[in-house]
Short mmCIF file of C-alpha atoms and ligand atoms in Angstrom, two decimals:
data_model
loop_
_atom_site.label_atom_id
_atom_site.label_comp_id
_atom_site.label_asym_id
_atom_site.label_seq_id
_atom_site.Cartn_x
_atom_site.Cartn_y
_atom_site.Cartn_z
CA UNK A 9 13.91 -9.27 24.88
CA UNK A 10 10.74 -7.46 24.67
CA UNK A 11 8.81 -5.59 27.31
CA UNK A 12 5.25 -5.27 26.40
CA UNK A 13 4.75 -1.11 26.63
CA UNK A 14 0.77 -0.95 24.63
CA UNK A 15 -1.97 -3.76 24.48
CA UNK A 16 -4.84 -3.88 22.31
CA UNK A 17 -7.51 -4.32 24.70
CA UNK A 18 -11.29 -4.04 22.95
CA UNK A 19 -11.84 -3.61 19.12
CA UNK A 20 -14.75 -2.81 16.88
CA UNK A 21 -15.84 -3.34 13.24
CA UNK A 22 -19.02 -3.25 11.30
CA UNK A 23 -18.58 -5.28 8.06
CA UNK A 24 -16.93 -4.01 5.06
CA UNK A 25 -18.91 -4.65 1.88
CA UNK A 26 -21.37 -1.20 0.47
CA UNK A 27 -23.45 0.63 2.22
CA UNK A 28 -23.72 3.92 0.77
CA UNK A 29 -27.38 4.60 2.63
CA UNK A 30 -25.09 4.89 5.75
CA UNK A 31 -23.27 7.86 7.00
CA UNK A 32 -19.86 8.45 7.88
CA UNK A 33 -21.19 9.06 10.82
CA UNK A 34 -23.72 6.77 12.22
CA UNK A 35 -20.30 3.68 11.39
CA UNK A 36 -17.80 6.07 13.50
CA UNK A 37 -20.47 5.29 16.12
CA UNK A 38 -21.03 1.87 16.22
CA UNK A 39 -17.22 1.01 15.56
CA UNK A 40 -16.50 3.27 18.16
CA UNK A 41 -18.90 2.19 21.46
CA UNK A 42 -18.65 -0.97 20.31
CA UNK A 43 -14.68 -0.90 20.54
CA UNK A 44 -14.62 0.80 24.09
CA UNK A 45 -17.97 -2.06 25.15
CA UNK A 46 -15.80 -4.55 24.06
CA UNK A 47 -12.61 -3.40 26.92
CA UNK A 48 -15.17 -2.42 29.26
CA UNK A 49 -14.23 0.56 29.65
CA UNK A 50 -16.61 3.43 30.46
CA UNK A 51 -16.55 6.42 27.53
CA UNK A 52 -15.41 8.21 29.98
CA UNK A 53 -11.93 6.62 29.86
CA UNK A 54 -11.68 7.31 26.73
CA UNK A 55 -8.75 9.86 27.39
CA UNK A 56 -7.11 10.44 23.92
CA UNK A 57 -8.50 9.70 19.99
CA UNK A 58 -6.17 9.18 17.71
CA UNK A 59 -8.11 8.47 14.33
CA UNK A 60 -6.63 6.78 11.15
CA UNK A 61 -6.43 9.77 7.79
CA UNK A 62 -9.81 7.88 5.92
CA UNK A 63 -8.68 8.37 2.51
CA UNK A 64 -10.14 10.57 -0.76
CA UNK A 65 -12.22 12.13 1.97
CA UNK A 66 -11.72 15.33 1.99
CA UNK A 67 -14.53 16.88 4.37
CA UNK A 68 -14.48 13.89 6.70
CA UNK A 69 -10.39 14.09 7.14
CA UNK A 70 -11.44 18.21 7.67
CA UNK A 71 -13.84 17.66 10.11
CA UNK A 72 -12.16 14.76 12.52
CA UNK A 73 -8.47 16.65 12.41
CA UNK A 74 -10.27 19.81 13.44
CA UNK A 75 -11.85 17.20 16.79
CA UNK A 76 -15.02 15.91 16.48
CA UNK A 77 -14.76 12.63 17.57
CA UNK A 78 -14.49 13.34 21.34
CA UNK A 79 -17.26 16.27 20.78
CA UNK A 80 -19.91 14.22 19.41
CA UNK A 81 -19.50 11.01 21.18
CA UNK A 82 -19.52 12.75 24.52
CA UNK A 83 -16.01 11.69 25.48
CA UNK A 84 -16.41 13.87 28.88
CA UNK A 85 -12.41 12.92 29.65
CA UNK A 86 -11.20 13.81 26.51
CA UNK A 87 -7.43 14.86 26.55
CA UNK A 88 -6.47 15.23 23.52
CA UNK A 89 -7.02 14.35 19.48
CA UNK A 90 -5.22 13.70 16.62
CA UNK A 91 -5.42 12.13 12.80
CA UNK A 92 -2.86 9.44 11.62
CA UNK A 93 -2.26 9.54 7.47
CA UNK A 94 0.11 7.15 6.31
CA UNK A 95 -1.47 6.33 3.77
CA UNK A 96 -2.25 1.89 4.80
CA UNK A 97 0.48 2.00 7.52
CA UNK A 98 -1.67 4.75 8.63
CA UNK A 99 -2.57 2.69 11.86
CA UNK A 100 0.65 1.41 12.58
CA UNK A 101 1.48 5.06 13.29
CA UNK A 102 -2.00 5.43 15.48
CA UNK A 103 -0.94 2.38 17.74
CA UNK A 104 2.75 3.88 18.08
CA UNK A 105 1.92 7.34 19.25
CA UNK A 106 -1.46 5.91 21.13
CA UNK A 107 1.60 4.16 22.83
CA UNK A 108 3.16 6.76 23.67
CA UNK A 109 -0.09 8.49 24.87
CA UNK A 110 -0.96 5.81 27.37
CA UNK A 111 3.24 5.69 28.46
CA UNK A 112 3.88 9.35 28.77
CA UNK A 113 0.37 10.32 31.14
CA UNK A 114 -1.43 11.90 28.33
CA UNK A 115 -4.23 9.44 28.24
CA UNK A 116 -4.62 6.45 30.14
CA UNK A 117 -7.20 4.86 27.53
CA UNK A 118 -6.95 5.74 23.56
CA UNK A 119 -9.35 5.46 20.86
CA UNK A 120 -8.16 5.08 17.16
CA UNK A 121 -11.24 4.74 15.19
CA UNK A 122 -10.92 4.75 11.68
CA UNK A 123 -14.17 4.96 8.67
CA UNK A 124 -14.40 5.04 4.38
CA UNK A 125 -17.03 5.21 2.13
CA UNK A 126 -15.73 4.93 -0.86
CA UNK A 127 -19.85 4.47 -2.74
CA UNK A 128 -20.54 8.14 -2.19
CA UNK A 129 -17.61 8.94 -3.71
CA UNK A 130 -18.36 9.85 -7.86
CA UNK A 131 -16.26 6.86 -9.42
CA UNK A 132 -13.67 9.10 -11.94
CA UNK A 133 -12.60 10.83 -8.02
CA UNK A 134 -11.64 7.45 -6.49
CA UNK A 135 -10.06 6.95 -9.88
CA UNK A 136 -8.63 10.02 -9.36
CA UNK A 137 -6.87 9.81 -6.19
CA UNK A 138 -6.36 6.45 -6.68
CA UNK A 139 -4.12 7.45 -10.27
CA UNK A 140 -2.46 9.96 -7.76
CA UNK A 141 -1.72 8.15 -4.51
CA UNK A 142 1.60 6.86 -4.43
CA UNK A 143 2.37 7.63 -8.21
CA UNK A 144 4.92 10.65 -8.88
CA UNK A 145 2.99 13.85 -9.93
CA UNK A 146 6.26 14.78 -12.51
CA UNK A 147 7.96 11.59 -13.37
CA UNK A 148 4.59 8.93 -13.01
CA UNK A 149 0.95 10.62 -13.32
CA UNK A 150 1.16 11.84 -16.48
CA UNK A 151 2.08 8.76 -18.34
CA UNK A 152 -1.16 7.11 -17.06
CA UNK A 153 -0.35 5.18 -13.80
CA UNK A 154 -3.28 3.42 -11.93
CA UNK A 155 -2.74 2.27 -8.99
CA UNK A 156 -3.80 -1.49 -10.14
CA UNK A 157 -1.20 -0.99 -12.88
CA UNK A 158 1.91 -0.09 -10.55
CA UNK A 159 0.78 -3.35 -9.27
CA UNK A 160 0.62 -5.20 -11.83
CA UNK A 161 4.35 -3.64 -13.53
CA UNK A 162 5.26 -4.80 -9.31
CA UNK A 163 3.97 -8.43 -10.22
CA UNK A 164 4.76 -8.36 -13.76
CA UNK A 165 9.32 -7.91 -12.77
CA UNK A 166 7.97 -10.26 -9.64
CA UNK A 167 7.24 -12.92 -11.96
CA UNK A 168 9.59 -12.59 -14.44
CA UNK A 169 13.14 -12.79 -11.58
CA UNK A 170 10.88 -16.38 -9.58
CA UNK A 171 9.29 -17.86 -11.96
CA UNK A 172 5.86 -17.51 -10.41
CA UNK A 173 3.23 -18.45 -12.46
CA UNK A 174 -0.31 -17.39 -13.16
CA UNK A 175 -1.76 -20.38 -11.73
CA UNK A 176 0.39 -19.63 -7.90
CA UNK A 177 -0.45 -15.95 -8.53
CA UNK A 178 -4.22 -17.29 -8.89
CA UNK A 179 -3.83 -19.40 -6.12
CA UNK A 180 -2.69 -16.87 -3.70
CA UNK A 181 -6.77 -14.97 -3.44
CA UNK A 182 -7.66 -18.61 -4.15
CA UNK A 183 -6.22 -18.54 -0.54
CA UNK A 184 -7.34 -15.40 0.99
CA UNK A 185 -10.78 -15.80 -0.67
CA UNK A 186 -10.87 -18.56 1.17
CA UNK A 187 -10.41 -16.69 4.64
CA UNK A 188 -12.86 -14.43 3.66
CA UNK A 189 -15.54 -17.03 2.67
CA UNK A 190 -15.28 -17.15 6.59
CA UNK A 191 -15.68 -13.40 7.94
CA UNK A 192 -18.74 -12.65 8.44
CA UNK A 193 -17.76 -9.05 7.64
CA UNK A 194 -16.18 -9.52 4.64
CA UNK A 195 -17.43 -8.11 1.51
CA UNK A 196 -17.03 -11.77 0.09
CA UNK A 197 -18.33 -13.34 3.38
CA UNK A 198 -19.41 -17.21 1.69
CA UNK A 199 -17.77 -16.65 -1.34
CA UNK A 200 -14.83 -18.98 -1.84
CA UNK A 201 -12.39 -18.49 -5.56
CA UNK A 202 -11.21 -21.59 -7.63
CA UNK A 203 -8.15 -20.68 -10.11
CA UNK A 204 -10.34 -20.80 -12.92
CA UNK A 205 -12.73 -18.27 -11.20
CA UNK A 206 -9.60 -15.20 -10.96
CA UNK A 207 -7.84 -16.67 -14.41
CA UNK A 208 -11.47 -16.32 -16.17
CA UNK A 209 -11.89 -13.33 -14.91
CA UNK A 210 -10.96 -10.24 -17.39
CA UNK A 211 -7.68 -8.60 -17.68
CA UNK A 212 -7.03 -5.26 -15.70
CA UNK A 213 -3.52 -4.44 -15.90
CA UNK A 214 -1.46 -7.12 -17.45
CA UNK A 215 -0.30 -9.47 -15.19
CA UNK A 216 -3.68 -8.73 -12.98
CA UNK A 217 -7.05 -9.78 -13.75
CA UNK A 218 -10.08 -8.21 -12.13
CA UNK A 219 -9.92 -10.61 -9.62
CA UNK A 220 -6.30 -10.45 -8.34
CA UNK A 221 -7.68 -6.68 -7.82
CA UNK A 222 -9.61 -4.91 -5.07
CA UNK A 223 -13.08 -4.59 -4.49
CA UNK A 224 -13.93 -0.74 -3.41
CA UNK A 225 -15.97 -0.88 -0.52
CA UNK A 226 -16.97 1.42 2.16
CA UNK A 227 -16.20 -0.30 6.01
CA UNK A 228 -15.36 0.88 9.56
CA UNK A 229 -13.15 -0.50 12.65
CA UNK A 230 -12.03 0.97 16.26
CA UNK A 231 -9.79 -0.19 18.46
CA UNK A 232 -8.79 1.08 21.88
CA UNK A 233 -5.07 0.41 23.43
CA UNK A 234 -3.62 0.85 26.91
CA UNK A 235 -0.54 0.52 29.19
CA UNK A 236 0.73 -2.72 29.53
CA UNK A 237 0.62 -2.27 32.78
CA UNK A 238 -2.86 -1.22 32.70
CA UNK A 239 -4.34 -3.89 30.34
CA UNK A 240 -5.04 -6.71 32.01
CA UNK A 241 -6.84 -4.98 35.00
CA UNK A 242 -9.11 -3.62 32.66
CA UNK A 243 -9.55 -6.51 30.06
CA UNK A 244 -8.68 -11.05 30.45
CA UNK A 245 -8.17 -10.80 26.83
CA UNK A 246 -5.26 -8.18 26.24
CA UNK A 247 -2.99 -8.14 23.59
CA UNK A 248 0.37 -6.87 24.00
CA UNK A 249 2.38 -4.65 21.36
CA UNK A 250 5.21 -6.86 22.16
CA UNK A 251 8.38 -5.91 19.21
CA UNK A 252 7.41 -3.49 15.87
CA UNK A 253 10.02 -3.31 12.94
CA UNK A 254 9.39 -1.01 9.65
CA UNK A 255 12.05 0.41 7.27
CA UNK A 256 11.37 2.98 4.21
CA UNK A 257 11.07 2.77 1.00
CA UNK A 258 10.57 5.62 -1.07
CA UNK A 259 7.54 7.43 -2.72
CA UNK A 260 8.05 7.14 -6.05
CA UNK A 261 7.93 3.56 -8.07
CA UNK A 262 10.09 4.26 -10.76
CA UNK A 263 12.91 5.01 -7.99
CA UNK A 264 12.62 1.99 -5.97
CA UNK A 265 16.20 -0.53 -6.56
CA UNK A 266 15.40 -4.07 -7.88
CA UNK A 267 15.71 -5.33 -4.86
CA UNK A 268 13.85 -2.85 -2.25
CA UNK A 269 11.01 -4.30 -1.50
CA UNK A 270 11.93 -7.76 -0.32
CA UNK A 271 14.81 -6.35 1.85
CA UNK A 272 12.48 -3.87 3.76
CA UNK A 273 10.46 -6.37 4.47
CA UNK A 274 13.53 -8.58 5.84
CA UNK A 275 14.94 -5.79 8.09
CA UNK A 276 11.28 -4.81 9.32
CA UNK A 277 10.78 -8.34 10.54
CA UNK A 278 13.78 -8.76 11.78
CA UNK A 279 13.84 -6.15 14.10
CA UNK A 280 10.19 -6.94 15.39
CA UNK A 281 11.48 -10.53 15.50
CA UNK A 282 14.31 -9.13 17.88
CA UNK A 283 12.43 -7.23 19.74
CA UNK A 284 9.34 -9.39 20.76
CA UNK A 285 12.33 -12.17 21.55
CA UNK A 286 10.75 -14.45 18.94
CA UNK A 287 11.54 -15.76 16.06
CA UNK A 288 9.65 -16.98 12.77
CA UNK A 289 8.69 -20.28 14.12
CA UNK A 290 7.26 -18.55 17.27
CA UNK A 291 4.74 -17.27 15.14
CA UNK A 292 1.30 -18.93 14.94
CA UNK A 293 -0.54 -17.16 12.68
CA UNK A 294 1.21 -14.16 9.91
CA UNK A 295 -1.37 -11.60 8.84
CA UNK A 296 0.55 -10.19 6.48
CA UNK A 297 -1.04 -7.10 4.65
CA UNK A 298 -0.19 -7.22 0.53
CA UNK A 299 -2.68 -5.27 -1.07
CA UNK A 300 -1.97 -7.37 -3.76
CA UNK A 301 -1.73 -11.33 -4.30
CA UNK A 302 2.52 -10.74 -5.25
CA UNK A 303 2.31 -8.98 -1.43
CA UNK A 304 1.98 -12.72 0.26
CA UNK A 305 4.59 -14.03 -1.26
CA UNK A 306 6.85 -11.18 -1.17
CA UNK A 307 6.38 -11.20 2.93
CA UNK A 308 6.65 -15.21 3.18
CA UNK A 309 9.73 -15.20 1.65
CA UNK A 310 11.20 -12.29 3.37
CA UNK A 311 10.29 -13.49 6.21
CA UNK A 312 12.29 -16.69 5.90
CA UNK A 313 9.16 -19.10 5.88
CA UNK A 314 10.14 -19.09 1.73
CA UNK A 315 12.94 -19.01 -0.37
CA UNK A 316 12.70 -16.78 -3.01
CA UNK A 317 10.29 -17.90 -5.40
CA UNK A 318 8.86 -20.55 -3.51
CA UNK A 319 6.06 -18.64 -1.65
CA UNK A 320 4.10 -19.57 -4.69
CA UNK A 321 3.88 -22.95 -4.97
CA UNK A 322 3.56 -22.52 -1.02
CA UNK A 323 0.30 -21.11 -1.51
CA UNK A 324 -1.34 -23.07 -3.69
CA UNK A 325 -0.49 -26.28 -1.87
CA UNK A 326 -2.62 -24.79 1.16
CA UNK A 327 0.19 -24.00 3.50
CA UNK A 328 -1.38 -20.20 4.16
CA UNK A 329 -5.22 -21.86 3.81
CA UNK A 330 -7.90 -22.28 6.47
CA UNK A 331 -6.53 -25.40 8.63
CA UNK A 332 -2.73 -24.93 6.68
CA UNK A 333 0.54 -25.21 8.23
CA UNK A 334 1.51 -21.53 8.33
CA UNK A 335 -1.94 -19.39 8.44
CA UNK A 336 -1.74 -15.92 6.88
CA UNK A 337 -3.98 -12.81 6.28
CA UNK A 338 -7.18 -14.84 7.53
CA UNK A 339 -9.76 -11.81 6.75
CA UNK A 340 -8.00 -12.24 3.58
CA UNK A 341 -6.17 -9.24 3.53
CA UNK A 342 -7.83 -6.64 1.07
CA UNK A 343 -8.76 -8.99 -1.72
CA UNK A 344 -10.88 -10.57 0.27
CA UNK A 345 -11.73 -7.89 2.43
CA UNK A 346 -13.14 -5.64 0.51
CA UNK A 347 -10.13 -2.52 0.34
CA UNK A 348 -11.50 0.63 2.30
CA UNK A 349 -8.54 2.62 1.94
CA UNK A 350 -6.51 3.58 5.15
CA UNK A 351 -9.01 0.98 6.68
CA UNK A 352 -6.87 -2.59 5.19
CA UNK A 353 -4.69 -2.29 7.55
CA UNK A 354 -7.42 -1.79 11.01
CA UNK A 355 -9.24 -4.51 9.48
CA UNK A 356 -6.21 -6.59 9.89
CA UNK A 357 -4.52 -5.38 13.32
CA UNK A 358 -8.52 -5.89 14.57
CA UNK A 359 -8.03 -9.98 13.12
CA UNK A 360 -5.21 -9.70 14.92
CA UNK A 361 -6.10 -8.82 18.34
CA UNK A 362 -9.55 -10.46 17.84
CA UNK A 363 -6.90 -14.42 17.36
CA UNK A 364 -4.76 -13.59 20.37
CA UNK A 365 -8.11 -12.17 21.93
CA UNK A 366 -9.79 -16.42 20.98
CA UNK A 367 -12.44 -14.12 19.24
CA UNK A 368 -11.32 -15.37 15.30
CA UNK A 369 -14.80 -17.44 15.04
CA UNK A 370 -14.47 -20.26 12.39
CA UNK A 371 -10.91 -18.50 11.44
CA UNK A 372 -9.26 -18.64 14.91
CA UNK A 373 -6.17 -20.50 14.68
CA UNK A 374 -5.77 -22.69 17.54
CA UNK A 375 -4.39 -21.42 21.05
CA UNK A 376 -3.05 -19.04 18.69
CA UNK A 377 -0.56 -17.53 21.62
CA UNK A 378 1.56 -14.90 18.96
CA UNK A 379 0.92 -12.55 16.14
CA UNK A 380 2.67 -10.78 14.01
CA UNK A 381 1.29 -8.28 11.74
CA UNK A 382 1.95 -5.96 8.78
CA UNK A 383 1.31 -2.66 6.63
CA UNK A 384 2.62 -1.19 4.17
CA UNK A 385 1.63 2.40 2.74
CA UNK A 386 1.06 4.49 -0.71
CA UNK A 387 1.80 2.41 -3.00
CA UNK A 388 4.45 0.30 -0.86
CA UNK A 389 6.57 3.42 0.53
CA UNK A 390 7.35 1.57 3.55
CA UNK A 391 7.17 -1.85 4.95
CA UNK A 392 6.25 -1.95 9.46
CA UNK A 393 5.91 -5.18 11.25
CA UNK A 394 4.72 -5.62 14.48
CA UNK A 395 4.24 -8.94 16.71
CA UNK A 396 1.00 -9.62 19.44
CA UNK A 397 1.16 -11.70 22.15
CA UNK A 398 -1.01 -12.88 24.72
CA UNK A 399 1.38 -12.60 27.38
CA UNK A 400 3.67 -9.37 28.61
CA UNK A 401 7.37 -11.00 27.36
CA UNK B 17 -2.68 22.36 -29.05
CA UNK B 18 -4.71 23.58 -26.01
CA UNK B 19 -6.91 20.07 -26.42
CA UNK B 20 -4.38 18.38 -24.95
CA UNK B 21 -6.45 16.98 -21.84
CA UNK B 22 -4.59 14.69 -19.66
CA UNK B 23 -2.51 15.48 -16.43
CA UNK B 24 0.95 17.76 -17.63
CA UNK B 25 4.14 17.35 -15.14
CA UNK B 26 3.85 19.26 -11.86
CA UNK B 27 7.01 20.65 -12.67
CA UNK B 28 9.72 22.65 -10.35
CA UNK B 29 12.25 25.18 -10.65
CA UNK B 30 15.64 22.47 -10.85
CA UNK B 31 13.26 19.93 -13.88
CA UNK B 32 12.78 23.16 -15.60
CA UNK B 33 15.95 22.03 -17.84
CA UNK B 34 14.57 18.29 -18.30
CA UNK B 35 11.55 19.86 -19.64
CA UNK B 36 13.02 22.41 -22.54
CA UNK B 37 15.33 19.45 -23.74
CA UNK B 38 12.37 17.20 -24.17
CA UNK B 39 11.13 20.38 -26.22
CA UNK B 40 14.34 19.79 -28.10
CA UNK B 41 13.94 15.84 -29.47
CA UNK B 42 16.61 15.98 -26.34
CA UNK B 43 17.18 13.63 -23.15
CA UNK B 44 19.00 15.22 -20.72
CA UNK B 45 20.08 13.73 -17.02
CA UNK B 46 21.11 15.74 -13.87
CA UNK B 47 24.16 15.15 -12.88
CA UNK B 48 25.97 16.45 -9.75
CA UNK B 49 29.50 18.28 -9.91
CA UNK B 50 30.16 17.60 -6.48
CA UNK B 51 30.22 14.40 -6.13
CA UNK B 52 29.47 12.81 -10.20
CA UNK B 53 25.96 10.96 -9.95
CA UNK B 54 23.80 10.51 -12.66
CA UNK B 55 20.18 12.01 -10.64
CA UNK B 56 16.58 10.70 -11.50
CA UNK B 57 14.26 12.70 -11.30
CA UNK B 58 16.07 16.17 -10.97
CA UNK B 59 16.12 17.52 -7.29
CA UNK B 60 17.30 21.25 -6.57
CA UNK B 61 20.14 19.40 -4.94
CA UNK B 62 22.30 16.55 -5.21
CA UNK B 63 20.32 13.53 -3.33
CA UNK B 64 23.72 11.64 -2.73
CA UNK B 65 26.17 14.35 -0.77
CA UNK B 66 23.58 17.45 -1.40
CA UNK B 67 25.34 19.36 -3.53
CA UNK B 68 23.70 22.72 -5.33
CA UNK B 69 26.26 22.56 -8.30
CA UNK B 70 24.31 20.47 -10.44
CA UNK B 71 24.24 19.82 -14.51
CA UNK B 72 22.54 17.75 -17.32
CA UNK B 73 24.26 16.09 -19.83
CA UNK B 74 22.50 14.49 -22.63
CA UNK B 75 21.54 10.50 -22.74
CA UNK B 76 21.88 8.37 -25.98
CA UNK B 77 17.99 7.59 -25.81
CA UNK B 78 18.42 4.78 -25.40
CA UNK B 79 17.00 1.69 -22.65
CA UNK B 80 15.30 -1.94 -21.69
CA UNK B 81 12.14 -2.77 -20.19
CA UNK B 82 12.31 -3.18 -16.64
CA UNK B 83 9.20 -4.24 -16.32
CA UNK B 84 5.22 -3.27 -17.66
CA UNK B 85 1.21 -3.44 -18.33
CA UNK B 86 -0.72 -3.42 -20.34
CA UNK B 87 -3.62 -1.02 -19.32
CA UNK B 88 -6.48 -2.18 -20.22
CA UNK B 89 -9.62 -0.66 -18.07
CA UNK B 90 -9.89 1.42 -14.89
CA UNK B 91 -8.68 4.68 -15.80
CA UNK B 92 -9.51 8.33 -15.59
CA UNK B 93 -11.75 9.19 -17.79
CA UNK B 94 -8.88 11.29 -19.92
CA UNK B 95 -7.48 8.76 -20.03
CA UNK B 96 -9.38 5.84 -21.59
CA UNK B 97 -9.64 7.16 -25.20
CA UNK B 98 -5.34 5.18 -25.24
CA UNK B 99 -6.60 2.20 -23.75
CA UNK B 100 -4.88 -0.07 -24.33
CA UNK B 101 -1.86 0.99 -23.69
CA UNK B 102 1.28 0.65 -22.55
CA UNK B 103 3.85 2.31 -18.47
CA UNK B 104 6.78 0.56 -18.64
CA UNK B 105 9.22 1.51 -16.37
CA UNK B 106 12.71 2.27 -18.89
CA UNK B 107 16.11 1.03 -17.97
CA UNK B 108 17.92 3.54 -20.21
CA UNK B 109 22.07 3.05 -20.48
CA UNK B 110 22.96 5.90 -18.50
CA UNK B 111 21.75 3.83 -15.80
CA UNK B 112 18.21 6.20 -14.66
CA UNK B 113 15.25 4.33 -14.52
CA UNK B 114 13.09 6.19 -15.81
CA UNK B 115 8.34 5.35 -15.99
CA UNK B 116 6.88 5.65 -19.45
CA UNK B 117 4.69 4.93 -22.26
CA UNK B 118 5.95 2.07 -24.90
CA UNK B 119 4.73 3.48 -28.05
CA UNK B 120 4.51 2.86 -32.01
CA UNK B 121 4.08 -1.56 -31.47
CA UNK B 122 1.52 -3.80 -30.36
CA UNK B 123 1.22 -4.02 -26.98
CA UNK B 124 1.36 -7.67 -27.16
CA UNK B 125 4.92 -7.49 -27.93
CA UNK B 126 6.12 -5.93 -25.32
CA UNK B 127 8.33 -7.60 -23.05
CA UNK B 128 10.42 -7.47 -19.97
CA UNK B 129 14.27 -6.61 -21.24
CA UNK B 130 12.94 -5.72 -24.63
CA UNK B 131 15.37 -2.75 -26.16
CA UNK B 132 13.59 0.86 -27.35
CA UNK B 133 14.45 3.91 -28.29
CA UNK B 134 13.22 7.15 -26.76
CA UNK B 135 10.43 9.28 -29.13
CA UNK B 136 9.20 12.97 -28.49
CA UNK B 137 5.18 12.83 -28.21
CA UNK B 138 4.93 17.20 -28.17
CA UNK B 139 1.67 17.37 -26.63
CA UNK B 140 0.93 21.18 -25.61
CA UNK B 141 3.94 23.66 -26.73
CA UNK B 142 5.45 23.90 -23.08
CA UNK B 143 5.21 20.09 -22.67
CA UNK B 144 6.83 17.80 -25.04
CA UNK B 145 6.96 13.88 -22.77
CA UNK B 146 9.58 11.42 -23.36
CA UNK B 147 7.85 7.99 -24.76
CA UNK B 148 9.64 4.38 -26.16
CA UNK B 149 9.31 2.25 -28.91
CA UNK B 150 11.15 -0.79 -29.97
CA UNK B 151 14.46 0.21 -31.20
CA UNK B 152 15.33 0.48 -34.64
CA UNK B 153 18.81 2.27 -34.79
ZN1 LIG C 509 26.47 14.91 -5.24
#
C-alpha cells in the first residue's frame, strides 16, 4: 500500500509541430514559466532543475548539462541542476530524481523541462541519429538498421505470433489519431484518420506504413514537482505519484528473447499496481507510450486488459478510443502527438497530470482519479510504469 | 575496396577473432570454457559467469528467419543505393540470434521461418560481413 512521496503540481507546454522559427531557449522560457505559474509558485520557489535530455542536439544538451537553465530564467534560489538521459524514459528518471530531491531536503520544488527542435537539424543527421539510437554499432548498425525498421521487425514478429491483422494494426493508429484530433497541442489536432487512409499510405518498412510511423516534430514541456507533504498546501489539484515499476530489457534488439518485452511490461505493471495498492480495474485512464502501434497492443495484453492477440480487435472495436470503456493514450502516443525525441514521455506525463487535475479539455476522462503512465527508452531497452492519483493513498 | 562508405562494425579487441573468421569465410561463435555458454555477441568476459576463459567454435552457417523487414525508405544516404533491402534477425542452428541482411532473393519472398545459409560479403580488406541467402543445400 502506497504512501505517496511526491506530486506533480504544475505543467506547461507548447504545441507540438513544425516551428523552425522558434529557438529552443524561446520554448524553454514559455514552458517553464507556464509550469511554475500553473503550480501557483514564484520562480524563486524552484530550488532544483532536472532536465530531460534532448536527443540529437549535443550543443543544447551541453549547455543544459552545465547549468544554463536556472541562470537564464533567474531562479535565484536554485540549489542544484542536473540532466537525465535514458532516451524515451528520461522523464521517468527525472521524476524519480526529483522525488529524491524534494524528500531529502535538497529542494522544496523541482522544475523538469524538456525541449526538442528537430526541424532545424539537418535531415541526414536526424536519420543517422535514429539509425543508431538503441542499435548496436558492431552487430546491428552495419546492416542498415533504422528506427522504423527495428519497430517493423518487432511488429512483424508480433503479428506472426498473435495473428494480429494489418487492419487491426492500422486501427491502433486510427484510435490514437482520434485522441490527437482532440488535442490542440498535437501535430494532428483536428485530423482524424481512417483505416483505409493508414493502409493506403506508402510502405516504409514492412509491415509498417508511413502513417504507422512517427513524424518528427518540435515541442517542449515542463513540470513542477514537490513533496506529497507540501503539495496540497500549494495547489488544489496535486497529482500524487503512488506507485512505480520498472524492468530492464536490454540494449540490442537482436538479443532480446522472444517474450522479453511482454514479460518486462508485466513486471513493471505488477510492481506499480502493488506499490500503489490498486489493480488494473481501478485505473481510469491508461496513458501508454508505445512509440509504435504495436506498443499499445503489447501493453494492453501485459496489463491483463486483453488476452494475448486480442488487443487488435479490442482497439478496432473502439474500446480505447474517445468514449471507449478503456481510454488509452489520450494524446495519441507519438504517432498522434508528433515525435519530439525524449519529449514524447514528457507530453505523456503532462497529459497524465492534466487528466488527474481535470484539465484535459475535450479529452477529459470523466472523474479521472487514477492513471497509469508508461515509458520506454532506446529501442525498448526498458519498461517503466507509474500510477498517479488525485489522493494520497 | 576503399570505396565502401557504409558503416563498418565497431570492432572490440575481444571480437577480433569473429571478424578474422568472416574474412576466411568462417562464422565463429564465442564459447565459455567455464560454463559452456554460447555467447553472442562476443564479450570480454562471459555474460553468464564472468569467466575470461573464452574460446571459439565454427557455426554450421545455417539458420531460420526469426523476423525481418523489407526496408523501402527512410535510410541514411549511404544505404539509399541498396533499397529495397531485407533486414532480418536470424536464429542460427547453434541457438544464437544475429542481425543481418537476406540477400540473393526477391525481398518479397522472405518470410518468418525461412531457411537461410550464410554468405560472406567482403566489404573492405579488414571487414567481411556475414549475410544470409535462402538455403540451397
Ligand atoms: Zn560462462
